[in-house]
Every structure is written in structure tokens, then in C-alpha cells.
Short mmCIF file of C-alpha atoms in Angstrom, two decimals:
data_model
loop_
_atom_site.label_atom_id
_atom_site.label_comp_id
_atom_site.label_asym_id
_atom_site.label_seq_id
_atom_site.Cartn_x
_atom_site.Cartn_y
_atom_site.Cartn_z
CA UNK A 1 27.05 -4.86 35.67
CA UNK A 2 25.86 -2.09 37.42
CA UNK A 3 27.21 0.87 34.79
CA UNK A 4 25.23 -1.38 31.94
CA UNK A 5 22.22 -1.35 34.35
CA UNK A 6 22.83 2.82 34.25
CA UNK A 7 23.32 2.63 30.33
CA UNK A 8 20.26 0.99 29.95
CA UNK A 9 18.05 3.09 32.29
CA UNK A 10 19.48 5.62 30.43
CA UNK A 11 18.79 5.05 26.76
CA UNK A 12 15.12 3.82 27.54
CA UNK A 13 13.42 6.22 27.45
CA UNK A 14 15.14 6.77 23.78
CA UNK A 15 14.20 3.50 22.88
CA UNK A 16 10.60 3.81 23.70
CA UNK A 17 10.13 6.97 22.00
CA UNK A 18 11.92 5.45 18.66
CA UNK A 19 9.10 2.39 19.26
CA UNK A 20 6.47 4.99 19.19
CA UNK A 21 7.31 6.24 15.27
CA UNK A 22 5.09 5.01 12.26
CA UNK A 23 5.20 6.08 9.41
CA UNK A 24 2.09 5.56 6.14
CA UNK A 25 5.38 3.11 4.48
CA UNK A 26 5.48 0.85 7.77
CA UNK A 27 1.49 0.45 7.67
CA UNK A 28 1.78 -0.74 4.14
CA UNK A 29 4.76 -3.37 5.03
CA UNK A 30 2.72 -3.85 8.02
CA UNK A 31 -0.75 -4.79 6.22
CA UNK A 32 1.26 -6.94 3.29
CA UNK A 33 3.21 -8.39 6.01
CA UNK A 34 0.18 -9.27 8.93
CA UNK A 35 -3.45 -9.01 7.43
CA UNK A 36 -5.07 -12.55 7.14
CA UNK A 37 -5.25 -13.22 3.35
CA UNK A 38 -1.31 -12.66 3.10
CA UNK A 39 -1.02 -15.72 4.50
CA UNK A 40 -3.05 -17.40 1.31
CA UNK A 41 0.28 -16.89 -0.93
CA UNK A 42 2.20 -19.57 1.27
CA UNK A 43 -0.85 -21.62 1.32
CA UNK A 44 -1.31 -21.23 -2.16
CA UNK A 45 2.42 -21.95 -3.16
CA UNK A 46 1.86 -25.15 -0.86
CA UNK A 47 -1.25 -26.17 -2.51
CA UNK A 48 -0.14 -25.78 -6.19
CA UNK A 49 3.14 -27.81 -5.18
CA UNK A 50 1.09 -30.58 -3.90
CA UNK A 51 -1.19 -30.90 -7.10
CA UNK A 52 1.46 -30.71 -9.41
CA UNK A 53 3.18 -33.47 -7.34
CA UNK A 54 0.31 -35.59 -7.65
CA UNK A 55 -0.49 -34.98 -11.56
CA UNK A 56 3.24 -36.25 -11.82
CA UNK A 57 2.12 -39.89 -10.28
CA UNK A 58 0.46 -40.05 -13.47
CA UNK A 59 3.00 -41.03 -15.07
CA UNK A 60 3.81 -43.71 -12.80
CA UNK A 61 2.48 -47.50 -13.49
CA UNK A 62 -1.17 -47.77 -12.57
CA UNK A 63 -1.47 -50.85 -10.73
CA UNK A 64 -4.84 -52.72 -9.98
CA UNK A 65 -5.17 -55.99 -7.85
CA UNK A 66 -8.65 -57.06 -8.93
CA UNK A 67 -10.73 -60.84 -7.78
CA UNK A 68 -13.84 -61.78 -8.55
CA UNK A 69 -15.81 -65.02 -8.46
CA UNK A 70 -19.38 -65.83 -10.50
CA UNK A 71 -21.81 -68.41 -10.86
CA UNK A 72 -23.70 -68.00 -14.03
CA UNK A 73 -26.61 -69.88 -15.64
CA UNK A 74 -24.97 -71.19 -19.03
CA UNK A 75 -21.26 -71.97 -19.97
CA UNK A 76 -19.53 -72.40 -23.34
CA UNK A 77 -20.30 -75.42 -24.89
CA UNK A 78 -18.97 -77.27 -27.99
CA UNK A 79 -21.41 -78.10 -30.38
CA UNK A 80 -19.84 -81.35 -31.93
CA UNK A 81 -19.09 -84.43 -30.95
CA UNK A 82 -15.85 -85.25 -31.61
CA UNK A 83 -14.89 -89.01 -31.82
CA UNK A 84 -12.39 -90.74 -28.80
CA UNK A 85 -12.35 -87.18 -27.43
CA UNK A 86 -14.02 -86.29 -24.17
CA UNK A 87 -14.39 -82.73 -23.27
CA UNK A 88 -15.90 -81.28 -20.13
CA UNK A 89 -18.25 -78.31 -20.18
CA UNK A 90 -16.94 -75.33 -17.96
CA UNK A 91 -17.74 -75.10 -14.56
CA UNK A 92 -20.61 -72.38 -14.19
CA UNK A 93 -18.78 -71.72 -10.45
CA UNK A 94 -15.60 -69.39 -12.00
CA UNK A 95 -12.80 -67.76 -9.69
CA UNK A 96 -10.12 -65.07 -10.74
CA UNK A 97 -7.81 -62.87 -9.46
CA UNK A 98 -5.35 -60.44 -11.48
CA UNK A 99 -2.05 -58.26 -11.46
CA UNK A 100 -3.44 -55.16 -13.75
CA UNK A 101 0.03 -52.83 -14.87
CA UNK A 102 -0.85 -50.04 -17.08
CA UNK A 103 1.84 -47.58 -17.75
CA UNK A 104 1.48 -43.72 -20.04
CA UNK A 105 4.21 -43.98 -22.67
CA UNK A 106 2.67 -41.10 -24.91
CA UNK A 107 0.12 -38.92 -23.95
CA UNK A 108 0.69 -35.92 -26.67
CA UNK A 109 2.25 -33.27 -23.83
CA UNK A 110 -1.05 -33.29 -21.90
CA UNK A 111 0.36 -33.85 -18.57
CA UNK A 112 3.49 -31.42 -19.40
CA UNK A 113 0.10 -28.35 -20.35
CA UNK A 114 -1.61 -29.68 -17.60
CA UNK A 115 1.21 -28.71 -14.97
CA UNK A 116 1.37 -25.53 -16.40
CA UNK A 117 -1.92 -24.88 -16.45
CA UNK A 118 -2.20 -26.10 -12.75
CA UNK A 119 1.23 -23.06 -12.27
CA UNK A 120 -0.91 -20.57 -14.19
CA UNK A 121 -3.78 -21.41 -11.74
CA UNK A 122 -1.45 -20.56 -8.77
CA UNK A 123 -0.16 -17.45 -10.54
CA UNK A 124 -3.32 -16.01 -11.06
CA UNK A 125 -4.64 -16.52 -7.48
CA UNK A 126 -2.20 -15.36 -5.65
CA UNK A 127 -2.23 -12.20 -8.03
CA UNK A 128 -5.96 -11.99 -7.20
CA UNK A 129 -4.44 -12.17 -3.38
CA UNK A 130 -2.24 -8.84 -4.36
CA UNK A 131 -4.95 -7.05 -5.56
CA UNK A 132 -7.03 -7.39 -2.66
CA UNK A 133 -3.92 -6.55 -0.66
CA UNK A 134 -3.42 -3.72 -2.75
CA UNK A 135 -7.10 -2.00 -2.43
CA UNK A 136 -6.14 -2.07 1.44
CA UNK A 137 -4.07 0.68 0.98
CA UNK A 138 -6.59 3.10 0.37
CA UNK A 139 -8.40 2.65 3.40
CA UNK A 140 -4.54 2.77 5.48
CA UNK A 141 -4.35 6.08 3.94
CA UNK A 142 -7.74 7.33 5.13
CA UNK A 143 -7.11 6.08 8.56
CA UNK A 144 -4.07 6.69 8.68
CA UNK A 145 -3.89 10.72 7.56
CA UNK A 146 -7.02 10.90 9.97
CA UNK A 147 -4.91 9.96 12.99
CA UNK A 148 -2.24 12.49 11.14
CA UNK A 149 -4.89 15.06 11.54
CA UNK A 150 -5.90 14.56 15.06
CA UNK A 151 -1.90 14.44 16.34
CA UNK A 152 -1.67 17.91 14.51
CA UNK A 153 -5.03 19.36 15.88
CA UNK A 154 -3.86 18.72 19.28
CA UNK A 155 -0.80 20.39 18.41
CA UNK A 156 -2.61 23.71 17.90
CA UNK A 157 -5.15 23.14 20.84
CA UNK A 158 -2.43 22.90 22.84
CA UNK A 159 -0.43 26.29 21.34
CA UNK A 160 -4.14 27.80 21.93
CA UNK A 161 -4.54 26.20 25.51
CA UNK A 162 -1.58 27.44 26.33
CA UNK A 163 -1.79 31.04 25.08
CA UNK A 164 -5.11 31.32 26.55
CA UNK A 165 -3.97 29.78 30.14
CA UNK A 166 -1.33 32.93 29.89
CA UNK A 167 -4.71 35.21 29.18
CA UNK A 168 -6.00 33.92 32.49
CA UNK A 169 -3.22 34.47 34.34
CA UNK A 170 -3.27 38.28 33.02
CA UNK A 171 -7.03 38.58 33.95
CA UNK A 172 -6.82 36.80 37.39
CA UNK A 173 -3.78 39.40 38.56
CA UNK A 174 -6.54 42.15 37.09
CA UNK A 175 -9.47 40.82 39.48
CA UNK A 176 -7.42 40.21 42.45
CA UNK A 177 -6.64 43.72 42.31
CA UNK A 178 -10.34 45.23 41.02
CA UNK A 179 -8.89 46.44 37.80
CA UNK A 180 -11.27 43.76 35.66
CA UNK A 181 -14.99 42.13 36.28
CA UNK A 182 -14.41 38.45 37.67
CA UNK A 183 -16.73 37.61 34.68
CA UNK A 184 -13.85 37.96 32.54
CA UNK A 185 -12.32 35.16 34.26
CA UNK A 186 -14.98 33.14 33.97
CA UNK A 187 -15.39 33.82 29.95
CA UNK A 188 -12.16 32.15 29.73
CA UNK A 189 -11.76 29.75 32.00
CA UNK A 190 -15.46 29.05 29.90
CA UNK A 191 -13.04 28.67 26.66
CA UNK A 192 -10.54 26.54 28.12
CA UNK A 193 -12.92 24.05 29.00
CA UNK A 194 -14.31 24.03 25.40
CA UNK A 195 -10.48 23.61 24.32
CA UNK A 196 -10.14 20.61 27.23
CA UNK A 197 -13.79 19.02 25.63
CA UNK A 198 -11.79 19.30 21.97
CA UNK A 199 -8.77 17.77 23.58
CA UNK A 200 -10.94 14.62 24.60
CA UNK A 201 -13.02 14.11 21.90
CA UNK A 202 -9.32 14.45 19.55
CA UNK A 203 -8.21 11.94 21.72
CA UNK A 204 -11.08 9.22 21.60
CA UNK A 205 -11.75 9.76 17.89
CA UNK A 206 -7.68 9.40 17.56
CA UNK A 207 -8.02 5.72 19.80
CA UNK A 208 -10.77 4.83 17.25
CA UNK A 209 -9.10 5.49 14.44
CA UNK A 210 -5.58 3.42 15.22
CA UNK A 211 -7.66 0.78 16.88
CA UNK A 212 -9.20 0.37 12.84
CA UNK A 213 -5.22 0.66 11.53
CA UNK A 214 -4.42 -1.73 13.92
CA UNK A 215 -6.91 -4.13 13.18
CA UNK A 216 -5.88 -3.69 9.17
CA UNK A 217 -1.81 -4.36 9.89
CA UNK A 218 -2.68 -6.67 12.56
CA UNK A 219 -0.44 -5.08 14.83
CA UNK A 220 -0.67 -3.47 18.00
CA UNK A 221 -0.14 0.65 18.24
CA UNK A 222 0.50 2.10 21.97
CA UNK A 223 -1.94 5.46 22.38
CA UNK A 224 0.19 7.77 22.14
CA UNK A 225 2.12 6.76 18.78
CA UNK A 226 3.51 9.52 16.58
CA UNK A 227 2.61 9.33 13.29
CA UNK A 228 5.23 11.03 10.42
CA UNK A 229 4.47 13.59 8.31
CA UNK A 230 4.83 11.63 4.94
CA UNK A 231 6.89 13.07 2.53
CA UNK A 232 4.76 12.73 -0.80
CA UNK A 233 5.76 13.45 -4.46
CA UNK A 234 2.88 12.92 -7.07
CA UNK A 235 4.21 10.41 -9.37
CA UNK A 236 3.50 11.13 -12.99
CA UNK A 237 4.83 8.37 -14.57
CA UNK A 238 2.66 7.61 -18.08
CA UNK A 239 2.67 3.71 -16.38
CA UNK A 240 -0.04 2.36 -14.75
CA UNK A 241 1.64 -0.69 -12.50
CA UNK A 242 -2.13 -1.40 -11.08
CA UNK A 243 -1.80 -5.13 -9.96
CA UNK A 244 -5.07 -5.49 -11.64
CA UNK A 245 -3.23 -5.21 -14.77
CA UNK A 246 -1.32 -8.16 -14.07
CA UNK A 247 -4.36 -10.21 -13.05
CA UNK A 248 -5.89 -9.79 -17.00
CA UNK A 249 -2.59 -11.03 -18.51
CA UNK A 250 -2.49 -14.13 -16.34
CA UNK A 251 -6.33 -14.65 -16.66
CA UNK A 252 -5.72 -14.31 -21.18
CA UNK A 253 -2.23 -16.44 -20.17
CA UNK A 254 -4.87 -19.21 -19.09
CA UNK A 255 -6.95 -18.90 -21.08
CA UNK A 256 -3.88 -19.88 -24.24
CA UNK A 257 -3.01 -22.53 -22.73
CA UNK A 258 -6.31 -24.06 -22.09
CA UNK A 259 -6.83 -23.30 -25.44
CA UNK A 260 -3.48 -25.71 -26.18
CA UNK A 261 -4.65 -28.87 -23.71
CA UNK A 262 -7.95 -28.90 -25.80
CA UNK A 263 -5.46 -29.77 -28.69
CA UNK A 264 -3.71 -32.12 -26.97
CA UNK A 265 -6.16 -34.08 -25.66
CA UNK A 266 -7.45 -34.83 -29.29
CA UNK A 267 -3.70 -36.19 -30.34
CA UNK A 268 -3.09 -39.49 -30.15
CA UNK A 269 -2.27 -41.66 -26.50
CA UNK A 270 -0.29 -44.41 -26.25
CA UNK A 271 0.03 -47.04 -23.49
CA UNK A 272 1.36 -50.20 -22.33
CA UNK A 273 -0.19 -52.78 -20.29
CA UNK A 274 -0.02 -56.18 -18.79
CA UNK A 275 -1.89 -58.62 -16.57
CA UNK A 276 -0.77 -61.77 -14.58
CA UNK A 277 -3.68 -63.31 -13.24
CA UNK A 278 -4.71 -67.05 -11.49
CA UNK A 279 -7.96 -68.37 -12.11
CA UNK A 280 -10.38 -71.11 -13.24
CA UNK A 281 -10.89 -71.18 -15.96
CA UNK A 282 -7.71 -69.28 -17.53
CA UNK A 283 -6.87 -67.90 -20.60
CA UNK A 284 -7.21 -71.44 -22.07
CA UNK A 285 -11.21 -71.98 -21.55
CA UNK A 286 -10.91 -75.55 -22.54
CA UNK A 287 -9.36 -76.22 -19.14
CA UNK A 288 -11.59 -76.91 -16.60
CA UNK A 289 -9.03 -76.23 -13.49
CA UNK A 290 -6.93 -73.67 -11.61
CA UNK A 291 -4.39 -72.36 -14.06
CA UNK A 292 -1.97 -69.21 -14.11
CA UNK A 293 -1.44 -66.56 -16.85
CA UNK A 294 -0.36 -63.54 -18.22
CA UNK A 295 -1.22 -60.84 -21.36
CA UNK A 296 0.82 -57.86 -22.34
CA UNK A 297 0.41 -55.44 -25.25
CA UNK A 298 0.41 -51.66 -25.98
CA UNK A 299 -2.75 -50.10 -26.68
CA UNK A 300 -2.78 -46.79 -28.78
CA UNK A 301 -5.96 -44.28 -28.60
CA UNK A 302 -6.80 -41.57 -30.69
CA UNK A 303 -10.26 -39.38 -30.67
CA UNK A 304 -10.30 -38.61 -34.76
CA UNK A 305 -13.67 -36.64 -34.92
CA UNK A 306 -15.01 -35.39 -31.49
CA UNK A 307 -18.23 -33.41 -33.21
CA UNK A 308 -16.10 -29.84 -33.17
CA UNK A 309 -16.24 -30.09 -30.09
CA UNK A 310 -12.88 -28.95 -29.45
CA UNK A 311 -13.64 -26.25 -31.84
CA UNK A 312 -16.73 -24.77 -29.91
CA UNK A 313 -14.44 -24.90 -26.70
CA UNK A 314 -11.82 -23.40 -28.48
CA UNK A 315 -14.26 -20.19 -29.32
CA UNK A 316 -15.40 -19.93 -25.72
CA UNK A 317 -12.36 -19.32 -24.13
CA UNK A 318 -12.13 -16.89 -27.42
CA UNK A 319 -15.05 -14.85 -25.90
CA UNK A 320 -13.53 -15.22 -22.35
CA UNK A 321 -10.51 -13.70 -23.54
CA UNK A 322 -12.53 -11.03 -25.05
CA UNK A 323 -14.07 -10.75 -21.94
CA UNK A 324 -10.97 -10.40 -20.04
CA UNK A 325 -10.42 -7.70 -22.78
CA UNK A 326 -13.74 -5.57 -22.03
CA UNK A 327 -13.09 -5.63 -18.11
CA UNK A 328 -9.26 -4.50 -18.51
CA UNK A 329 -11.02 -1.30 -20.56
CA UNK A 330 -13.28 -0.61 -17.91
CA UNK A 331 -11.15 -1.01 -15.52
CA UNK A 332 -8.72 1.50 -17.10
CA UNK A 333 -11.29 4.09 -18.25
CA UNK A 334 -12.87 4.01 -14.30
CA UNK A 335 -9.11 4.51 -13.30
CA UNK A 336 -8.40 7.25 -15.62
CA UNK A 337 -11.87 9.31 -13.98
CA UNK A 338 -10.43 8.45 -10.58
CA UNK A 339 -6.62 10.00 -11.38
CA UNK A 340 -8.67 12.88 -13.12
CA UNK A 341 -10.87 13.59 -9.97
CA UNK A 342 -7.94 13.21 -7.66
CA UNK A 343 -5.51 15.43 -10.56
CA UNK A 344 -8.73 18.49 -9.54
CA UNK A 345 -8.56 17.92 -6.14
CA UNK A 346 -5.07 18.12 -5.87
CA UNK A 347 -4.82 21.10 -7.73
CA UNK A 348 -7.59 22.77 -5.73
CA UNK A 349 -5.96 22.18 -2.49
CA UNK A 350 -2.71 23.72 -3.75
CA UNK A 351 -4.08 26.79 -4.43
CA UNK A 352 -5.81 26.42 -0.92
CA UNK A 353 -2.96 26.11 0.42
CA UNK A 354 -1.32 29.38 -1.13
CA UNK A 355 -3.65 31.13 0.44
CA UNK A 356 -3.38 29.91 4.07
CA UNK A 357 -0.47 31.63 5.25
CA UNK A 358 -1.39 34.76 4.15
CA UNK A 359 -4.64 34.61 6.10
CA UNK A 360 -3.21 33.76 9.16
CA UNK A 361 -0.71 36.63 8.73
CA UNK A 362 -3.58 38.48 8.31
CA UNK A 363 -5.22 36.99 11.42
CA UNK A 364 -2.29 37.22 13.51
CA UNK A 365 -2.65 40.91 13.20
CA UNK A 366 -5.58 41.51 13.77
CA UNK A 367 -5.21 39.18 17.27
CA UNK A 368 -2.85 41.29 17.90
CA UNK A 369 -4.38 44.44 17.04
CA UNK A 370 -7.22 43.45 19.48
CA UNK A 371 -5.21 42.51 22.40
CA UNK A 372 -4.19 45.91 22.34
CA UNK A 373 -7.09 47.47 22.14
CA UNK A 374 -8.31 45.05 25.22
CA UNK A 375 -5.35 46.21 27.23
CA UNK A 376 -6.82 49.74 26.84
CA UNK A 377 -10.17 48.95 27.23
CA UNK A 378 -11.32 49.81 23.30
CA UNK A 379 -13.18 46.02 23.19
CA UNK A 380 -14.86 44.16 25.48
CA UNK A 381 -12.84 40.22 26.18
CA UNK A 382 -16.11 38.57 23.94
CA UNK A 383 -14.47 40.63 20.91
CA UNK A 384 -11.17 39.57 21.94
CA UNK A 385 -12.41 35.74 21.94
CA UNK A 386 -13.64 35.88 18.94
CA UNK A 387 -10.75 36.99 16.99
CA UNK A 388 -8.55 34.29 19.06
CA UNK A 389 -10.93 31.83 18.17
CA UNK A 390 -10.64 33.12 14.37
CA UNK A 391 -6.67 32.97 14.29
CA UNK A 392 -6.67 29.34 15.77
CA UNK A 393 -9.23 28.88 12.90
CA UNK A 394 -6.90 29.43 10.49
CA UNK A 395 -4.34 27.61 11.79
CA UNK A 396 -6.50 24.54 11.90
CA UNK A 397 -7.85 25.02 8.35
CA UNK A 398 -4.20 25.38 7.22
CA UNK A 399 -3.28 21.89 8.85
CA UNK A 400 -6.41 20.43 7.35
CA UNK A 401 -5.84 21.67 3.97
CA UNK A 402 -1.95 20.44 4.15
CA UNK A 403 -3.13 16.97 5.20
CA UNK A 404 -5.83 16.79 2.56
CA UNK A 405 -3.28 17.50 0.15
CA UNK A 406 -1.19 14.89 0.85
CA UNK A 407 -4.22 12.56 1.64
CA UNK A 408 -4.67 13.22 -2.20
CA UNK A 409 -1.03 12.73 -3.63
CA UNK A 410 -0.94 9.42 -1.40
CA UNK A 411 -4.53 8.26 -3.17
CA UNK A 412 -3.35 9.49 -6.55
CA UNK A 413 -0.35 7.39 -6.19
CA UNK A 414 -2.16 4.16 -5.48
CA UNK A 415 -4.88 4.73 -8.11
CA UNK A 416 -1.45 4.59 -10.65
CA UNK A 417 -0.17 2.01 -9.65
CA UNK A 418 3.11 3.58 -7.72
#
């Protein structure tokens, strides 16, 4: 027990720091996963199960329990006389109560396009629930590639913190022993604290930032989280797999087969039905007392001429689908001016890029051109600073163009569709 106790004590602090690595991928699993409409496609599911249960009771037998009693101001009478006979008028006081059965035997495949319609219905919302799902990924990438940023600028503050702690230590040892102004030491200490302000305000504007990703996944991210460097390939695949795409062939997939239960419901229905029944009078009106009966029959319905009505249905969903049509086109042609801005920006950041390193080779040379000269007294430490402060520059720019870059390959990506 106690050498698993060790283990354990051991590999924790491994364990935490493997708790502490996101990557973009995760967020996306994460916000498909966690964020509160995802939970509409169970709902959803659950919903169109339910309604498609219930259209099936349709074709159950109906079945009505119905009683009634009147008094009304005339009955039937017969107008004759007929000899030895005797017949009593009806009662104006009349009770009944009936056993109504109807049963659907043919209703031309309305209930069969009906259900499908009612699946199409649940298709096409919970596709509308994977676009909005989808359009959350831009904003991950912006928040997430802006927490990217902020882990790398620390990076370099640090590398610069820590250079410039060593220049302190140089100039302290010069003071102590009069060979430098104590104003020196003060100039830097002066830049540190500048570097120690950046630090904080990196570290705040980093909190906001994961505190908005971690509202989006709807998970909780401990503050000091390391975010991977994304490995990002721009995908140039002719296909656009924009869920949006899918959402126009379900919505013209509804609107055929809406376009088919409009011709259904104008073919012809048939059904059966029967009553039982016990009333006074009965079916025999003649019979002035409590009797009990019973009808049964089929009863067959068909809507020959509805006024082209159908018809001017028919062409509506026509100009929906054309509808559909003319919102798929803009949708495309805004999509292709997005991938084109985003193609420009891409490109313009490469060559950005190119040209980083060789300024900071540049700048590293003259840093360290100018320490020399400050070691032999040929600038004053203000000149010195200001080239520091230049190299640093670069190296910050450099990081910032990178991340842009990829910022733009991971945008470019979900504006195709991969």
C-alpha cells in the first residue's frame, strides 16, 4: 500500500500537467459535445419519435361514446288515419346513447407522406442545430489563437525579463564598485517593471479570454492551461462540405414531398364505420319505447374538383424551392469572397513571415553590436535599451505574424467546409 501511495505521489505531478493540455481539436469536440443547443438533437430525436408515434394512432379505430337527451316542440306525425290501427305520436322527451367505431381502411398513402414529412421536419432541424454549432467554431478559433498568443508573448517577456535581470546584475557589480552612475540601475530596474506591468496585463487579458472559451465548451480551464501549437494544413479541396449546404437539400427535400401529400390528400379515402346505440326512440321511429340498435357501412370520400387549389399550393412551394435556390447562391458567392479574402491574407502573412527571421538576425546583431559598444563606453545604456527593446520587437512581431497565419488557415478551413 504504501509503495502505490509513492507511485502515485510520484506520477502526479505528470498527471496534472497532461490535464493542463488543449488543443483548438478538443475545443471543437468540447463545444459540439457541451454548449446548450447540442442538447436540442436528443430532444429533437425524442420529439419527432413521439409525433410520429402518435400520427400512427391514426390508424387505430376511432371510438366515440356519445348521449344526448332533447325535448323538442313537434314530433313526426302520420298524416292518415288508418282503420283498426292505433298509432302513438313520438314522445317529444327523446334519450340516446351510442357506441361510434370508425376505422381508416384507405387513405391514399397520406399518413405513410405524412410520417415522412414529420422525419424530414426532424432532419432539417437538427441540421439547422449543426449549423449553428458549426458558426461556433469561428469564434473558438479567435479565442482560442488569442490565448495562443498571450502563452507565447509571455514566453518572450520572460526570455527578455530574464536577459535584462542578467543586465542588472552586470550594472549593480559596476555601481557597487563606482565604475557606472546608479542611474543606470535605475533605467533598468525602470524596464523590468514595464516587462512585470506586460506580464500582468498578458495574464488578465489571457483569464478573460479562456473564461469566454470556457463559457463556449462549457467546460472548466485551470489558469494556467497550455494551449498547443496547432498543426494546420490549408485544405484545398474543390468541395465545399459547409453544413449549410446540407440544410438547402433537406429544406427542397421538404418541400417534394409536401408537394406529394397535396396529391394525396385529393385521392380518394375510404372508411368503415359502425354504431351500437340504446335509445327512445330507435332506429325504428314507429316505436314509442326504449329499444337497442346497431348500423354499419363503409363510407368512401373523394374531393374531385378542389378549385386548383392544390395546383396554386403546388406552385408555392415551386417558388419556395426557388427560394431555397437563390439563398444557396448567395450563400455560396458570400463564401467564395470570404475564402478569397482569407486566400490574400494568407498569402500576405507568408511572405511576412519570410521576412521575420531575417530581421531578427539582423536585430540580434546589432544588440549585440551595442552591448559592446556599452561595455566600452561608445553608447550611453538609453541607446542600449532601445535596441533591446527593438530585438524583443521582432521577436514578438514574428510570433504574432506565425499565429495570424495559422489563425487564417484555421478560418479558411471552416469557411470550406473542412
Amino acid at each position: 500500500m504504501r509503495t502505490i501511495k509513492i507511485l502515485l505521489l510520484f506520477l502526479f505531478p505528470f498527471l496534472a500537467l497532461a490535464q493542463q493540455q488543449l488543443s483548438l481539436e478538443d475545443c471543437y469536440k468540447l463545444a459540439d459535445k457541451n454548449y446548450p443547443l447540442a442538447k436540442q438533437n436528443d430532444l429533437l430525436a425524442r420529439k419527432s419519435q413521439l409525433e410520429i408515434q402518435n400520427m400512427d394512432k391514426d390508424y387505430l379505430p376511432k371510438i366515440d361514446l356519445n348521449a344526448q337527451a332533447t325535448y323538442q316542440s313537434e314530433v313526426t306525425q302520420v298524416p292518415i288515419k288508418i282503420p283498426n290501427a292505433t298509432i302513438n305520436p313520438l314522445n317529444k322527451d327523446q334519450y340516446r346513447a351510442t357506441l361510434d367505431v370508425n376505422q381508416i381502411i384507405y387513405n391514399g398513402g397520406l399518413h405513410e407522406m405524412n410520417t415522412k414529412m414529420k422525419e424530414t421536419q426532424n432532419k432539417l432541424q437538427q441540421q439547422q442545430v449543426a449549423v449553428s454549432l458549426y458558426q461556433l467554431k469561428l469564434k473558438i478559433n479567435q479565442l482560442y489563437f488569442s490565448v495562443f498568443l498571450l502563452q507565447e508573448q509571455k514566453e518572450i517577456l520572460l526570455a527578455k525579463q530574464k536577459q535584462l535581470q542578467s543586465k542588472i546584475n552586470e550594472v549593480k557589480s559596476g555601481v557597487k564598485f563606482g565604475a557606472l552612475l546608479p542611474s543606470y540601475q535605475k533605467m533598468l530596474e525602470a524596464e523590468n517593471l514595464k516587462i512585470q506591468q506586460q506580464l500582468s496585463e498578458i495574464k488578465f487579458d489571457k483569464n478573460k479570454a479562456l473564461e469566454s472559451l470556457a463559457l463556449l465548451t462549457n467546460t472548466t480551464f485551470e489558469e494556467n492551461i497550455i494551449l498547443n501549437k496547432p498543426v494546420l494544413n490549408r485544405n484545398l479541396n474543390l468541395s465545399n462540405n459547409r453544413p449549410e449546404l446540407k440544410l438547402y437539400e433537406i429544406q427542397n427535400e421538404q418541400m417534394d414531398i409536401s408537394k406529394e401529400v397535396i396529391s394525396k390528400n385529393n385521392l380518394p379515402k375510404l372508411k368503415a364505420f359502425g354504431q351500437a346505440g340504446y335509445g327512445n326512440p330507435g332506429l325504428n321511429m314507429l316505436d314509442n319505447s326504449f329499444q337497442t340498435f346497431y348500423i354499419v357501412g363503409l363510407k368512401a370520400n373523394w374531393n374531385v374538383f378542389d378549385w386548383n387549389k392544390s395546383k396554386t399550393e403546388k406552385e408555392i412551394l415551386t417558388v419556395s424551392k426557388d427560394m431555397i435556390a437563390t439563398e444557396k447562391e448567395n450563400f455560396l458567392l458570400n463564401n467564395q469572397l470570404q475564402s478569397q479574402e482569407l486566400e490574400k491574407e494568407i498569402q500576405k502573412l507568408e511572405t511576412i513571415s519570410a521576412q521575420d527571421n531575417e530581421i531578427i538576425e539582423l536585430r540580434n546583431s546589432v544588440l549585440k553590436a551595442t552591448e559592446a559598444q556599452l561595455k566600452y563606453g561608445a553608447i550611453t545604456l538609453s541607446d542600449y535599451i532601445v535596441e533591446f527593446t527593438h530585438f524583443y520587437e521582432a521577436q514578438t512581431n514574428q510570433k504574432l505574424h506565425k499565429i495570424q497565419l495559422l489563425l487564417a488557415i484555421a478560418n479558411y478551413n471552416i469557411i470550406q467546409g473542412n
